[in-house]
Amino acid sequence: MVMVMNLDLELVKQIEEICATRGVRLTPQRKTVFQLICASPKASSAYELLEQLKATEPQAKPPTVYRALDFLLEQGFIHRVESTNSFIQCCSCNAHKHYSHLLICDKCSNVIELQDDNLVALLASNAEKHGFTITNHVIESHGICQSCSSDNKE
Ligand SMILES: [Zn+2]
Ligand SMILES: [Zn+2]
């Protein structure tokens, strides 16, 4: 548990530094929403985030959360899981915008982020054969994660 807290603090420090470098403002609300996303082992919906945010900011409204999410997405700190309309922190916040392959567990909602440039290059070259230029990817796979499938065996 202590380790998780340390990790969160380190991540928050990391995004604080990135925001300072980029000259964008990490408001306390944006920071809290990011921390809430990091604290959850599964992907969080905007509704869940709003409920959690209300614990410290009772006056928080849906637009508060959506504005914070837009900012965090724009900066590449989080990813939207399109198929479940929820959010996870990026595994490499300091990287530039990238496409990730998300493995989504349908049992526990845990999301694993993979980055594979070869996969993205393959998709781009397949599309090119049809004269198609890809401007955005959603690469999501659904299934059962390792810990859920070992739970089943017991
Ligand atoms: Zn990422
Ligand atoms: Zn699972």
GROMACS .gro file of N, CA, C and O and ligand atoms in nm, residues 76-79 88-93 95-100 102 113-115, ligand 1:
model
   81
   76GLY      N    1  -0.179   1.405  -2.270
   76GLY     CA    2  -0.129   1.267  -2.284
   76GLY      C    3  -0.102   1.198  -2.151
   76GLY      O    4  -0.027   1.101  -2.146
   77PHE      N    5  -0.163   1.247  -2.041
   77PHE     CA    6  -0.140   1.186  -1.909
   77PHE      C    7  -0.232   1.067  -1.886
   77PHE      O    8  -0.205   0.982  -1.802
   78ILE      N    9  -0.345   1.068  -1.956
   78ILE     CA   10  -0.442   0.958  -1.940
   78ILE      C   11  -0.488   0.911  -2.078
   78ILE      O   12  -0.464   0.980  -2.178
   79HIS      N   13  -0.553   0.795  -2.081
   79HIS     CA   14  -0.614   0.745  -2.205
   79HIS      C   15  -0.762   0.723  -2.181
   79HIS      O   16  -0.801   0.685  -2.071
   88ILE      N   17  -0.796   0.568  -1.791
   88ILE     CA   18  -0.683   0.511  -1.716
   88ILE      C   19  -0.565   0.607  -1.728
   88ILE      O   20  -0.559   0.687  -1.821
   89GLN      N   21  -0.472   0.597  -1.633
   89GLN     CA   22  -0.354   0.680  -1.648
   89GLN      C   23  -0.263   0.617  -1.753
   89GLN      O   24  -0.268   0.496  -1.775
   90CYS      N   25  -0.183   0.700  -1.819
   90CYS     CA   26  -0.092   0.649  -1.921
   90CYS      C   27   0.028   0.587  -1.851
   90CYS      O   28   0.073   0.635  -1.748
   91CYS      N   29   0.080   0.477  -1.910
   91CYS     CA   30   0.193   0.409  -1.847
   91CYS      C   31   0.322   0.488  -1.868
   91CYS      O   32   0.424   0.459  -1.806
   92SER      N   33   0.321   0.585  -1.956
   92SER     CA   34   0.442   0.665  -1.978
   92SER      C   35   0.403   0.810  -1.997
   92SER      O   36   0.403   0.862  -2.107
   93CYS      N   37   0.368   0.872  -1.884
   93CYS     CA   38   0.318   1.010  -1.889
   93CYS      C   39   0.415   1.107  -1.955
   93CYS      O   40   0.375   1.210  -2.006
   95ALA      N   41   0.601   1.054  -2.208
   95ALA     CA   42   0.616   1.035  -2.352
   95ALA      C   43   0.524   1.129  -2.427
   95ALA      O   44   0.428   1.180  -2.371
   96HIS      N   45   0.551   1.148  -2.556
   96HIS     CA   46   0.459   1.226  -2.637
   96HIS      C   47   0.335   1.142  -2.665
   96HIS      O   48   0.332   1.023  -2.635
   97LYS      N   49   0.238   1.202  -2.727
   97LYS     CA   50   0.115   1.130  -2.759
   97LYS      C   51   0.149   1.002  -2.834
   97LYS      O   52   0.233   1.002  -2.924
   98HIS      N   53   0.085   0.896  -2.797
   98HIS     CA   54   0.111   0.769  -2.864
   98HIS      C   55  -0.017   0.686  -2.870
   98HIS      O   56  -0.111   0.712  -2.795
   99TYR      N   57  -0.015   0.587  -2.955
   99TYR     CA   58  -0.128   0.495  -2.963
   99TYR      C   59  -0.093   0.374  -2.879
   99TYR      O   60   0.017   0.323  -2.886
  100SER      N   61  -0.187   0.331  -2.798
  100SER     CA   62  -0.157   0.215  -2.718
  100SER      C   63  -0.260   0.107  -2.746
  100SER      O   64  -0.369   0.133  -2.793
  102LEU      N   65  -0.485  -0.153  -2.571
  102LEU     CA   66  -0.538  -0.174  -2.437
  102LEU      C   67  -0.597  -0.314  -2.425
  102LEU      O   68  -0.674  -0.358  -2.511
  113GLU      N   69  -0.197  -0.145  -2.048
  113GLU     CA   70  -0.160  -0.066  -2.164
  113GLU      C   71  -0.033  -0.122  -2.226
  113GLU      O   72   0.069  -0.135  -2.159
  114LEU      N   73  -0.041  -0.154  -2.354
  114LEU     CA   74   0.078  -0.201  -2.425
  114LEU      C   75   0.113  -0.099  -2.532
  114LEU      O   76   0.024  -0.034  -2.588
  115GLN      N   77   0.240  -0.087  -2.559
  115GLN     CA   78   0.282   0.000  -2.670
  115GLN      C   79   0.364  -0.083  -2.765
  115GLN      O   80   0.465  -0.140  -2.725
  155ZN      ZN   81   0.003   0.561  -2.278
   0.00000   0.00000   0.00000
